[in-house]
Amino acid sequence: MTLLLGSLTIGLILTLLALGVYISFRIFDFPDLTADGSLALGAAVSAVLLVQGLHPVWATLAGAAAGVLAGAVTGLLHTRFRINNLLSGILVMTALYSTNLYVMGRSNVPLLSVRSLNSLAEAAGVDFFGRADISLFGWPVMVRDLTMLGCIAAVVLAACGSLYLFFRTQVGTAMRATGENPLMIRALGVPTGWMIVVGLMLSNGLIALSGSLLAQYQGFADVQMGIGMMVWGLASVIIGEALVQSRKLGLTIVGCVMGSVLFRLLIAIALRWGLNPNSLKLITAVFVLAALVLPSLIGQWTRRKGRA
Amino acid sequence: MLRIEDLSIRFKAGTPDEVCVLDGIQLQVKEGSFVVVIGTNGSGKSTLLNAVAGVFPPERGRIEVAGQDVTRWPEHRRARLIGRVFQNPFSGTAPHMTVAENLALAARRGLARGLRWALLPGLMRQMKDRVGELNMGLEDRLESEMGSLSGGQRQALTLLMASWVRPQLLLLDEHTAALDPKAADQVIRLTHQIVTRDRLTTLMVTHSMAQAVHLGDRLIMMNKGQIIFDAEGMAKKSLRVEDLMARFEEVRRDEQLDVSAAKMLKALYI
Ligand SMILES: Nc1ncnc2c1ncn2[C@@H]1O[C@H](COP(=O)(O)OP(=O)(O)O)[C@@H](O)[C@H]1O
Ligand SMILES: [Mg+2]
């Protein structure tokens, strides 16, 4: 039960990462590697502020704001200085590695003994239920886990809702069109460069928020925690697309949530069965590769069969 | 309405493949005039339209639209004054967005875009009416994805989008070339209807001699980045397809002369 609750919570936290990757990768068709750096950046900034005793809500928001800034840098490198999109992201990601070390002052900041969203949730939960563990369908669970899950679910729901509403506003539709057909939308008077910058700010803000929540949930921020996370987010997006089978805005956002939670659950089960954690990144990468390559391979194969 | 002075554009300047695509173009178009642009492939017609739209900055010269010097304006800023339809029906619309969303984007051309709902009820009603005027049955398909429509339907909608907010200048670049004859006919009739109803100042590139003769009140012919023929008013009205064919033949003969003269010079001096 604890395993299930835990993967559900982490899956929901990483939904914010998946949404960020969805915005850059799918809406803008911009493979933004800043993600790896901004996830750790969000964690680092929040962690340091928490250690200094800032209120957890402000510390979390500050982490997200740092991500917004990182996204702006990548966007400006690409649109103002005409640096290739992959390279812009790689440059910022690389610079962020050192920045994160500098922010934290060392490679790992433990958060178990400081006031964080996690400890706030615990206190609220104990207040509400009157004790530290209760039974859920006959299983004993920590009240802290339950309230944390509730808070995260609320944050994710709010993020999904606002994104859905935003992408149906005048600016939001202009952003979607920027990714689909920049030629057309420039002819309709939209400065596509700015749209990309704002889009990447939004994307990296969500990813940094995800990093900040992840650090608080697992009880530490680590400079390495961002590595491979863009691919992780992409895997979640791909699973989500396979699940909902649609390109409609609302459904793809729901797909991101489902994909992220399911992916996290699958990985947790595989780890439980004795999968070596060191193979995790390899498996994620192979999975994404397969998801990208298989459809066209299968297409070729059926065509060849049809001809024979 | 449109005033082009000494406009020149070279591609790959400073390299051995340097091409002078526009060579000192001078053109003035009066308000409400419908100008048809013809010319052989590669004569610079698309480049002329793109330069006016601001796709690339000119090497030399000045462009004025509706009394404003737009030479240094970026493309998206010029879109306030200019509506465009492209040759490729896929270029003018966003395929995975609905017809209504595409139209809503066009309804804000040149206006600020804020955090208001893109599909406001008033706008939706207006869409039903204006799409209905196309007489293509598309008013019932506002919720369909743009990509599910045919090339002709998409081109008709692109035309409606380009003129939704009245443009000071409408640029059409072979916008029927990729369509089957029936759809091309329909889009041309629609073009005529919209341009005359709203009295739009228009530049239309076409490869169809029939269109060139029947449409517009002025015709210019381009060759090698220059305007080599310009007919207005009565002179334009009296043009026949044969006259234009004869012009093209003349250009071709001159070119052959050029080539043989160059060969002769080479033989003599090299
Ligand atoms: N971006 C570009 N780079 C280099 N050459 C170009 C470019 N665009 C057009 N050209 C060249 O400019 C010439 C004119 O092209 P264009 O204006 O498209 O002709 P038209 O529309 O009259 O057929 C052609 O020779 C073409 O090869
Ligand atoms: Mg052309």
Coordinates of C-alpha atoms and ligand atoms in Angstrom, one line a residue:
Chain A
M1 CA 0.0 0.0 0.0
T2 CA 2.8 2.4 0.9
L3 CA 4.4 1.4 -2.4
L4 CA 1.2 2.2 -4.3
L5 CA 0.7 5.5 -2.5
G6 CA 4.4 6.4 -3.0
S7 CA 4.4 5.7 -6.8
L8 CA 1.1 7.5 -7.2
T9 CA 2.5 10.6 -5.4
I10 CA 5.8 10.6 -7.4
G11 CA 3.9 9.8 -10.6
L12 CA 1.7 12.9 -10.0
I13 CA 4.7 15.0 -9.1
L14 CA 6.3 13.9 -12.3
T15 CA 3.1 14.7 -14.2
L16 CA 4.2 18.4 -14.0
L17 CA 7.5 17.3 -15.7
A18 CA 5.5 15.5 -18.3
L19 CA 3.3 18.6 -18.9
G20 CA 6.4 20.7 -19.3
V21 CA 8.0 18.3 -21.8
Y22 CA 4.6 18.1 -23.6
I23 CA 4.6 21.9 -24.0
S24 CA 8.1 22.1 -25.4
F25 CA 8.3 18.9 -27.3
R26 CA 4.8 18.5 -28.7
I27 CA 3.3 22.0 -28.7
F28 CA 6.4 23.8 -29.9
D29 CA 8.2 20.8 -31.5
F30 CA 11.3 22.0 -29.5
P31 CA 13.3 19.2 -28.0
D32 CA 14.3 21.2 -24.9
L33 CA 17.1 19.6 -22.9
T34 CA 17.0 22.5 -20.4
A35 CA 14.5 20.2 -18.6
D36 CA 17.3 18.1 -17.0
G37 CA 18.8 21.3 -15.5
S38 CA 15.7 23.1 -14.5
L39 CA 14.3 20.1 -12.6
A40 CA 17.4 20.1 -10.4
L41 CA 17.4 23.9 -10.3
G42 CA 13.8 23.9 -8.9
A43 CA 14.9 21.4 -6.2
A44 CA 18.1 23.3 -5.4
V45 CA 16.6 26.7 -5.0
S46 CA 13.7 25.4 -2.9
A47 CA 16.0 23.3 -0.8
V48 CA 18.3 26.1 0.1
L49 CA 15.4 28.5 0.9
L50 CA 13.8 25.8 3.1
V51 CA 17.0 25.3 5.0
Q52 CA 17.1 29.0 5.6
G53 CA 13.6 28.7 7.1
L54 CA 11.5 30.4 4.4
H55 CA 7.9 29.3 4.4
P56 CA 7.6 26.1 2.2
V57 CA 5.0 27.7 -0.1
W58 CA 7.2 30.6 -1.0
A59 CA 10.3 28.3 -1.3
T60 CA 8.4 26.1 -3.7
L61 CA 7.2 29.1 -5.8
A62 CA 10.8 30.5 -5.9
G63 CA 12.0 27.1 -7.2
A64 CA 9.4 27.3 -10.0
A65 CA 10.4 30.9 -10.8
A66 CA 14.0 29.9 -11.2
G67 CA 12.8 27.4 -13.8
V68 CA 10.9 30.1 -15.6
L69 CA 14.1 32.1 -15.8
A70 CA 16.1 29.1 -17.1
G71 CA 13.5 28.6 -19.8
A72 CA 13.7 32.3 -20.8
V73 CA 17.5 32.0 -21.3
T74 CA 17.1 28.9 -23.5
G75 CA 14.4 30.6 -25.5
L76 CA 16.4 33.8 -26.0
L77 CA 19.5 31.9 -27.0
H78 CA 17.4 30.2 -29.7
T79 CA 15.3 33.0 -31.0
R80 CA 17.6 36.1 -30.5
F81 CA 21.0 34.5 -31.3
R82 CA 19.7 31.9 -33.7
I83 CA 21.4 29.0 -31.9
N84 CA 20.1 25.6 -32.8
N85 CA 17.3 24.5 -30.5
L86 CA 19.0 21.4 -29.2
L87 CA 22.2 23.2 -28.6
S88 CA 20.5 26.1 -26.7
G89 CA 19.0 23.6 -24.3
I90 CA 22.3 21.7 -23.9
L91 CA 24.2 24.9 -23.2
V92 CA 21.7 26.0 -20.5
M93 CA 21.5 22.5 -19.0
T94 CA 25.3 22.3 -18.7
A95 CA 25.5 25.8 -17.2
L96 CA 22.8 24.9 -14.8
Y97 CA 24.8 21.9 -13.4
S98 CA 27.4 24.3 -12.0
T99 CA 24.7 26.8 -11.1
N100 CA 22.9 24.2 -9.0
L101 CA 26.1 23.2 -7.2
Y102 CA 26.8 26.8 -6.6
V103 CA 23.3 27.4 -5.2
M104 CA 23.4 24.4 -2.9
G105 CA 27.0 24.8 -1.9
R106 CA 27.4 21.0 -2.1
S107 CA 26.0 18.2 -4.2
N108 CA 23.2 17.1 -1.8
V109 CA 21.0 19.0 0.7
P110 CA 18.9 16.8 3.1
L111 CA 15.5 18.2 3.9
L112 CA 14.2 15.6 6.4
S113 CA 14.7 17.8 9.4
V114 CA 13.5 21.2 8.0
R115 CA 10.0 22.5 7.6
S116 CA 8.9 21.6 4.1
L117 CA 5.6 21.0 2.3
N118 CA 6.0 17.4 3.5
S119 CA 6.1 18.3 7.1
L120 CA 3.3 20.8 6.7
A121 CA 1.2 18.0 5.2
E122 CA 2.1 15.7 8.0
A123 CA 1.1 18.3 10.6
A124 CA -2.2 19.0 8.8
G125 CA -3.0 15.4 8.5
V126 CA -2.3 14.6 12.1
D127 CA -4.5 17.6 13.1
F128 CA -7.3 16.3 10.9
F129 CA -7.3 12.6 11.7
G130 CA -6.0 12.9 15.3
R131 CA -3.2 10.3 14.8
A132 CA -0.2 9.5 12.6
D133 CA -1.5 6.4 10.9
I134 CA -4.9 5.2 9.9
S135 CA -6.2 2.2 8.0
L136 CA -7.3 2.4 4.4
F137 CA -9.3 -0.6 3.1
G138 CA -7.7 -2.5 5.9
W139 CA -4.1 -1.4 5.1
P140 CA -2.2 0.7 7.6
V141 CA -1.0 4.0 5.9
M142 CA 0.8 7.0 7.2
V143 CA -1.5 10.0 7.4
R144 CA 1.4 12.1 6.1
D145 CA 1.5 10.0 2.8
L146 CA -2.2 10.5 2.4
T147 CA -2.3 14.3 2.9
M148 CA 0.8 14.8 0.8
L149 CA -0.9 12.8 -2.0
G150 CA -4.0 14.9 -1.6
C151 CA -2.0 18.2 -1.8
I152 CA 0.0 17.0 -4.9
A153 CA -3.2 15.9 -6.6
A154 CA -4.7 19.3 -6.0
V155 CA -1.6 21.0 -7.4
V156 CA -1.6 18.8 -10.5
L157 CA -5.3 19.3 -11.0
A158 CA -4.9 23.0 -10.8
A159 CA -1.9 22.9 -13.3
C160 CA -3.8 20.8 -15.8
G161 CA -6.9 23.0 -15.5
S162 CA -5.1 26.2 -16.0
L163 CA -3.1 24.9 -18.9
Y164 CA -6.2 23.7 -20.6
L165 CA -7.9 27.0 -20.1
F166 CA -4.7 28.9 -21.1
F167 CA -4.3 27.1 -24.4
R168 CA -7.8 28.1 -25.4
T169 CA -7.2 31.8 -24.9
Q170 CA -6.1 34.1 -27.6
V171 CA -2.4 33.9 -26.6
G172 CA -2.7 30.2 -25.9
T173 CA -4.1 29.4 -29.4
A174 CA -1.4 31.6 -31.0
M175 CA 1.2 29.5 -29.1
R176 CA -0.2 26.2 -30.3
A177 CA -0.3 27.6 -33.9
T178 CA 3.3 28.7 -33.5
G179 CA 4.3 25.1 -33.1
E180 CA 2.1 23.8 -35.9
N181 CA 2.6 26.3 -38.6
P182 CA 5.0 29.3 -37.8
L183 CA 4.7 30.6 -41.4
M184 CA 0.9 31.0 -41.1
I185 CA 0.9 32.5 -37.7
R186 CA 3.6 35.1 -38.5
A187 CA 1.4 36.1 -41.5
L188 CA -1.4 36.6 -39.0
G189 CA 0.8 39.0 -37.0
V190 CA 2.2 36.8 -34.2
P191 CA 5.9 37.3 -33.2
T192 CA 6.8 33.6 -33.1
G193 CA 10.1 34.2 -31.3
W194 CA 8.4 35.6 -28.3
M195 CA 5.8 32.8 -28.3
I196 CA 8.6 30.3 -28.1
V197 CA 10.3 32.2 -25.3
V198 CA 7.1 32.4 -23.2
G199 CA 6.3 28.8 -24.0
L200 CA 9.7 27.6 -22.7
M201 CA 9.3 29.7 -19.6
L202 CA 6.0 28.0 -18.9
S203 CA 7.5 24.6 -19.6
N204 CA 10.6 25.0 -17.5
G205 CA 8.6 26.6 -14.7
L206 CA 6.4 23.5 -14.5
I207 CA 9.5 21.2 -14.6
A208 CA 11.2 23.2 -11.8
L209 CA 8.0 23.0 -9.7
S210 CA 8.1 19.3 -10.3
G211 CA 11.7 19.2 -9.1
S212 CA 11.0 21.2 -6.0
L213 CA 8.0 19.0 -5.0
L214 CA 10.1 15.9 -5.7
A215 CA 12.9 17.1 -3.5
Q216 CA 10.5 17.9 -0.6
Y217 CA 8.7 14.6 -1.0
Q218 CA 11.8 12.4 -1.1
G219 CA 13.6 14.5 1.6
F220 CA 16.6 15.7 -0.2
A221 CA 17.8 17.8 -3.2
D222 CA 20.6 16.3 -5.3
V223 CA 22.5 17.9 -8.1
Q224 CA 22.2 14.7 -10.1
M225 CA 18.5 14.3 -9.8
G226 CA 17.7 16.0 -13.2
I227 CA 19.8 13.6 -15.3
G228 CA 17.7 11.9 -17.9
M229 CA 14.5 13.5 -16.7
M230 CA 13.6 15.0 -20.1
V231 CA 13.6 11.5 -21.6
W232 CA 11.5 10.3 -18.6
G233 CA 9.0 13.1 -19.2
L234 CA 8.9 12.2 -22.9
A235 CA 8.3 8.5 -22.1
S236 CA 5.3 9.6 -20.0
V237 CA 4.0 11.8 -22.8
I238 CA 4.3 8.9 -25.3
I239 CA 2.5 6.5 -23.0
G240 CA -0.2 9.0 -22.4
E241 CA -0.7 9.6 -26.2
A242 CA -0.9 5.8 -26.7
L243 CA -3.6 5.6 -23.9
V244 CA -5.9 8.4 -25.1
Q245 CA -5.3 8.0 -28.9
S246 CA -6.2 11.6 -29.7
R247 CA -4.6 15.0 -30.4
K248 CA -7.4 16.9 -28.7
L249 CA -5.9 19.3 -26.2
G250 CA -8.0 18.2 -23.2
L251 CA -7.4 14.5 -23.8
T252 CA -3.6 14.9 -24.3
I253 CA -3.4 16.7 -21.0
V254 CA -5.3 13.9 -19.3
G255 CA -3.0 11.5 -21.2
C256 CA 0.1 13.2 -19.6
V257 CA -1.3 12.5 -16.1
M258 CA -2.2 8.9 -16.9
G259 CA 1.1 8.3 -18.7
S260 CA 3.2 9.7 -16.0
V261 CA 1.5 7.8 -13.2
L262 CA 1.4 4.5 -15.1
F263 CA 5.0 4.8 -16.1
R264 CA 6.1 5.5 -12.5
L265 CA 4.0 2.5 -11.3
L266 CA 5.5 0.1 -13.9
I267 CA 9.0 1.2 -12.9
A268 CA 8.2 0.8 -9.2
I269 CA 6.9 -2.7 -9.9
A270 CA 9.9 -3.6 -12.0
L271 CA 12.2 -2.4 -9.2
R272 CA 10.2 -4.5 -6.7
W273 CA 10.8 -7.5 -8.9
G274 CA 14.5 -7.0 -8.6
L275 CA 15.3 -4.7 -11.6
N276 CA 18.7 -3.1 -11.0
P277 CA 18.1 0.6 -10.4
N278 CA 21.3 1.3 -12.5
S279 CA 19.5 0.1 -15.6
L280 CA 16.6 2.5 -15.2
K281 CA 17.9 5.2 -17.6
L282 CA 18.9 2.6 -20.2
I283 CA 15.4 1.1 -20.0
T284 CA 13.7 4.5 -20.3
A285 CA 15.9 5.5 -23.3
V286 CA 15.3 2.1 -25.1
F287 CA 11.6 2.5 -24.4
V288 CA 11.4 6.0 -25.9
L289 CA 13.5 4.8 -28.9
A290 CA 11.2 1.9 -29.5
A291 CA 8.1 4.2 -29.2
L292 CA 9.6 6.6 -31.8
V293 CA 10.9 3.9 -34.2
L294 CA 8.4 1.1 -34.0
P295 CA 5.4 2.8 -35.6
S296 CA 7.3 3.5 -38.8
L297 CA 9.0 0.1 -38.8
I298 CA 5.6 -1.6 -38.5
G299 CA 4.3 0.7 -41.2
Q300 CA 7.1 -0.4 -43.6
W301 CA 6.6 -4.0 -42.7
T302 CA 2.9 -4.0 -43.4
R303 CA 3.4 -2.2 -46.6
R304 CA 6.0 -4.7 -47.8
K305 CA 3.6 -7.5 -46.8
G306 CA 0.8 -5.8 -48.7
R307 CA 3.0 -5.6 -51.8
A308 CA 4.2 -9.2 -51.7
Chain B
M1 CA -1.4 52.2 -51.4
L2 CA 1.8 50.2 -52.2
R3 CA 4.9 51.9 -53.3
I4 CA 8.1 50.0 -54.1
E5 CA 11.3 52.0 -54.9
D6 CA 14.4 50.5 -56.3
L7 CA 13.9 47.2 -54.5
S8 CA 16.8 44.7 -54.9
I9 CA 17.4 41.3 -53.4
R10 CA 20.3 38.9 -53.9
F11 CA 20.5 35.4 -52.6
K12 CA 23.8 33.9 -51.5
A13 CA 25.4 37.3 -52.0
G14 CA 29.2 37.2 -52.2
T15 CA 29.4 33.5 -53.2
P16 CA 29.8 32.1 -56.7
D17 CA 26.1 31.1 -56.8
E18 CA 25.0 34.6 -56.2
V19 CA 21.6 35.3 -57.9
C20 CA 20.1 38.7 -58.2
V21 CA 16.4 37.8 -57.8
L22 CA 15.0 41.3 -57.7
D23 CA 16.8 43.9 -59.6
G24 CA 15.7 47.5 -58.9
I25 CA 12.0 47.0 -58.9
Q26 CA 9.9 50.2 -59.1
L27 CA 6.1 49.7 -58.6
Q28 CA 3.3 51.9 -57.4
V29 CA -0.2 50.4 -56.9
K30 CA -3.2 52.6 -56.4
E31 CA -5.7 52.0 -53.7
G32 CA -8.3 49.4 -54.7
S33 CA -6.3 48.2 -57.7
F34 CA -6.2 44.5 -58.4
V35 CA -2.8 43.7 -60.0
V36 CA -2.1 40.4 -61.7
V37 CA 1.5 39.3 -61.7
I38 CA 2.8 36.8 -64.3
G39 CA 6.3 35.7 -65.4
T40 CA 8.3 32.5 -66.1
N41 CA 9.4 30.2 -63.3
G42 CA 12.1 31.8 -61.2
S43 CA 11.5 35.3 -62.5
G44 CA 11.1 36.5 -58.9
K45 CA 7.4 36.8 -58.4
S46 CA 7.3 35.0 -55.1
T47 CA 10.3 36.8 -53.9
L48 CA 8.6 40.1 -54.7
L49 CA 5.6 39.2 -52.7
N50 CA 7.7 37.8 -49.8
A51 CA 9.8 41.0 -49.8
V52 CA 6.6 43.1 -49.4
A53 CA 5.4 40.8 -46.7
G54 CA 8.7 41.1 -44.9
V55 CA 9.9 37.5 -45.0
F56 CA 13.4 38.8 -45.8
P57 CA 14.9 42.3 -45.6
P58 CA 15.7 44.0 -48.9
E59 CA 19.3 44.6 -49.9
R60 CA 18.4 48.0 -51.2
G61 CA 15.2 50.0 -51.7
R62 CA 12.1 51.1 -49.9
I63 CA 8.7 49.6 -49.4
E64 CA 5.7 51.7 -48.4
V65 CA 2.3 50.3 -47.5
A66 CA -0.7 52.6 -46.8
G67 CA 1.6 55.6 -46.5
Q68 CA 3.9 53.9 -43.9
D69 CA 7.5 53.0 -44.6
V70 CA 7.6 49.3 -43.7
T71 CA 11.0 48.6 -45.0
R72 CA 12.5 47.9 -41.6
W73 CA 9.3 46.3 -40.1
P74 CA 9.5 42.6 -39.2
E75 CA 7.1 40.2 -40.8
H76 CA 4.6 40.0 -37.9
R77 CA 4.3 43.7 -37.7
R78 CA 3.6 44.1 -41.4
A79 CA 0.8 41.5 -40.9
R80 CA -1.3 44.4 -39.5
L81 CA -1.5 45.8 -43.0
I82 CA -1.1 42.8 -45.1
G83 CA -3.2 39.6 -45.7
R84 CA -1.6 36.6 -47.4
V85 CA -2.6 33.4 -49.1
F86 CA 0.2 30.9 -50.1
Q87 CA 0.5 28.5 -53.0
N88 CA 0.5 25.4 -50.8
P89 CA -2.9 24.9 -49.1
F90 CA -1.0 23.4 -46.1
S91 CA 0.9 26.7 -45.5
G92 CA -2.1 28.9 -44.6
T93 CA -3.7 26.9 -41.8
A94 CA -2.9 24.9 -38.7
P95 CA -3.9 21.3 -39.5
H96 CA -4.5 20.0 -36.0
M97 CA -6.5 22.9 -34.8
T98 CA -10.2 23.3 -35.6
V99 CA -11.6 25.4 -38.3
A100 CA -13.1 27.7 -35.7
E101 CA -9.7 28.1 -33.9
N102 CA -8.0 28.9 -37.2
L103 CA -10.5 31.6 -38.0
A104 CA -10.3 33.0 -34.4
L105 CA -6.5 33.4 -34.9
A106 CA -7.2 35.3 -38.1
A107 CA -9.8 37.5 -36.4
R108 CA -7.0 38.9 -34.2
R109 CA -4.6 39.7 -37.1
G110 CA -3.0 43.0 -36.2
L111 CA -4.8 43.2 -32.9
A112 CA -3.5 42.5 -29.4
R113 CA -3.9 38.9 -28.2
G114 CA -4.7 38.6 -24.5
L115 CA -6.0 36.1 -22.0
R116 CA -9.5 36.3 -23.3
W117 CA -11.3 33.2 -24.6
A118 CA -10.2 32.6 -28.2
L119 CA -13.7 31.4 -29.2
L120 CA -16.0 34.0 -27.9
P121 CA -19.8 33.4 -28.6
G122 CA -20.1 36.6 -30.6
L123 CA -17.2 35.5 -32.8
M124 CA -18.6 32.1 -33.3
R125 CA -21.9 33.5 -34.5
Q126 CA -20.0 35.8 -36.9
M127 CA -18.1 32.7 -38.1
K128 CA -21.3 30.8 -38.9
D129 CA -22.4 33.8 -41.1
R130 CA -19.2 34.5 -42.9
V131 CA -18.3 30.9 -43.5
G132 CA -21.8 30.4 -44.7
E133 CA -21.3 33.1 -47.3
L134 CA -18.7 30.8 -48.9
N135 CA -21.5 28.4 -49.9
M136 CA -19.3 25.4 -49.3
G137 CA -21.3 23.9 -46.5
L138 CA -18.3 24.5 -44.1
E139 CA -20.4 26.4 -41.5
D140 CA -21.3 23.0 -40.1
R141 CA -17.7 21.9 -39.9
L142 CA -16.3 24.6 -37.6
E143 CA -15.5 22.0 -35.0
S144 CA -13.6 19.8 -37.5
E145 CA -9.8 19.7 -37.6
M146 CA -8.5 21.8 -40.4
G147 CA -6.4 18.9 -41.7
S148 CA -9.6 16.9 -42.5
L149 CA -10.6 19.3 -45.2
S150 CA -9.7 19.2 -48.9
G151 CA -7.1 21.5 -50.4
G152 CA -9.8 23.7 -52.0
Q153 CA -11.7 24.0 -48.8
R154 CA -8.6 25.0 -46.9
Q155 CA -7.6 27.5 -49.5
A156 CA -11.1 29.1 -49.5
L157 CA -10.8 29.4 -45.7
T158 CA -7.3 30.8 -45.9
L159 CA -8.6 33.5 -48.2
L160 CA -11.4 34.2 -45.8
M161 CA -8.8 34.4 -43.0
A162 CA -6.6 36.7 -44.9
S163 CA -9.5 39.1 -45.4
W164 CA -11.3 38.6 -42.1
V165 CA -9.8 41.8 -40.7
R166 CA -9.8 44.1 -43.8
P167 CA -6.2 44.2 -45.1
Q168 CA -4.7 47.3 -46.7
L169 CA -3.0 45.0 -49.1
L170 CA -3.8 41.4 -50.1
L171 CA -1.0 39.1 -51.4
L172 CA -2.0 36.0 -53.3
D173 CA 0.9 33.8 -54.5
E174 CA -0.4 31.2 -57.1
H175 CA -3.0 30.3 -54.5
T176 CA -4.9 28.1 -57.0
A177 CA -1.8 26.3 -58.5
A178 CA -2.0 23.3 -56.3
L179 CA -5.7 22.7 -56.7
D180 CA -7.7 20.6 -59.1
P181 CA -9.4 22.7 -61.9
K182 CA -12.8 22.6 -60.2
A183 CA -11.5 23.8 -56.8
A184 CA -9.3 26.3 -58.5
D185 CA -12.3 27.7 -60.3
Q186 CA -14.2 28.0 -57.0
V187 CA -11.4 29.7 -55.2
I188 CA -10.9 32.2 -58.1
R189 CA -14.6 33.1 -58.0
L190 CA -14.4 33.6 -54.3
T191 CA -11.2 35.7 -54.7
H192 CA -13.1 37.9 -57.2
Q193 CA -16.1 38.2 -54.9
I194 CA -14.1 39.2 -51.8
V195 CA -11.7 41.6 -53.6
T196 CA -14.5 43.5 -55.3
R197 CA -16.8 43.5 -52.3
D198 CA -14.2 44.9 -49.9
R199 CA -12.4 46.8 -52.7
L200 CA -9.1 45.3 -51.6
T201 CA -5.8 46.4 -53.0
T202 CA -4.4 43.1 -54.3
L203 CA -1.3 41.6 -55.9
M204 CA -2.1 38.2 -57.3
V205 CA 0.6 35.9 -58.9
T206 CA -0.8 33.4 -61.3
H207 CA 0.5 30.9 -63.9
S208 CA -2.9 30.7 -65.6
M209 CA -3.2 33.0 -68.6
A210 CA -7.0 32.8 -68.5
Q211 CA -7.0 34.2 -64.9
A212 CA -4.4 36.8 -65.9
V213 CA -6.7 38.0 -68.8
H214 CA -10.0 37.9 -67.0
L215 CA -9.1 39.1 -63.5
G216 CA -7.8 42.4 -62.3
D217 CA -7.4 45.9 -63.7
R218 CA -3.7 45.8 -64.2
L219 CA -1.1 43.3 -65.3
I220 CA 2.6 43.2 -64.8
M221 CA 5.0 40.7 -66.2
M222 CA 8.3 39.8 -64.6
N223 CA 11.5 38.4 -66.0
K224 CA 14.8 38.0 -64.3
G225 CA 13.9 40.1 -61.4
Q226 CA 12.6 43.0 -63.4
I227 CA 9.1 44.2 -64.5
I228 CA 9.3 44.0 -68.3
F229 CA 5.6 44.7 -69.1
D230 CA 2.9 46.7 -67.3
A231 CA -0.6 47.2 -68.7
E232 CA -3.3 49.2 -66.9
G233 CA -6.9 50.3 -67.6
M234 CA -8.0 49.9 -71.3
A235 CA -4.7 48.3 -72.2
K236 CA -5.2 45.6 -69.6
K237 CA -8.9 45.1 -70.6
S238 CA -8.0 44.5 -74.2
L239 CA -5.3 42.0 -73.5
R240 CA -6.0 38.5 -74.8
V241 CA -4.3 35.2 -74.0
E242 CA -2.6 35.2 -77.4
D243 CA -1.0 38.6 -76.5
L244 CA 0.5 37.2 -73.4
M245 CA 1.7 34.0 -75.1
A246 CA 3.4 36.2 -77.7
R247 CA 5.1 38.2 -74.8
F248 CA 6.4 34.9 -73.3
E249 CA 7.6 33.8 -76.7
E250 CA 9.5 37.1 -77.1
V251 CA 11.2 36.6 -73.7
R252 CA 12.2 33.1 -74.6
R253 CA 13.7 34.2 -78.0
D254 CA 15.6 37.0 -76.3
E255 CA 17.0 34.5 -73.8
Q256 CA 18.1 32.2 -76.6
L257 CA 19.7 35.1 -78.3
D258 CA 21.5 35.9 -75.1
V259 CA 22.7 32.3 -74.7
S260 CA 24.0 32.1 -78.3
A261 CA 25.6 35.5 -78.0
A262 CA 27.4 34.4 -74.9
K263 CA 28.5 31.3 -76.6
M264 CA 29.8 33.3 -79.5
L265 CA 31.7 35.7 -77.2
K266 CA 33.2 32.8 -75.3
A267 CA 34.3 31.2 -78.5
L268 CA 35.9 34.4 -79.7
Y269 CA 37.6 35.5 -76.5
I270 CA 38.3 32.5 -74.3
Ligands
LIG1 N1 15.8 31.4 -50.2 C1 16.4 31.3 -51.4 N2 17.8 31.1 -51.5 C2 18.4 31.1 -52.7 N3 17.7 31.3 -53.9 C3 16.4 31.5 -53.9 C4 15.7 31.5 -52.6 N4 14.4 31.7 -52.9 C5 14.3 31.9 -54.3 N5 15.5 31.7 -54.9 C6 15.8 31.8 -56.3 O1 15.3 33.0 -56.7 C7 14.7 32.9 -58.0 C8 13.3 33.5 -58.0 O2 12.5 32.7 -57.2 P1 10.9 33.0 -57.1 O3 10.8 34.3 -56.6 O4 10.4 31.9 -56.2 O5 10.4 32.8 -58.6 P2 8.9 32.7 -59.1 O6 8.0 32.7 -57.9 O7 8.8 33.8 -60.0 O8 8.9 31.3 -59.8 C9 14.8 31.5 -58.4 O9 15.9 31.4 -59.3 C10 15.1 30.8 -57.1 O10 16.0 29.7 -57.3
MG2 MG 6.7 31.3 -57.0

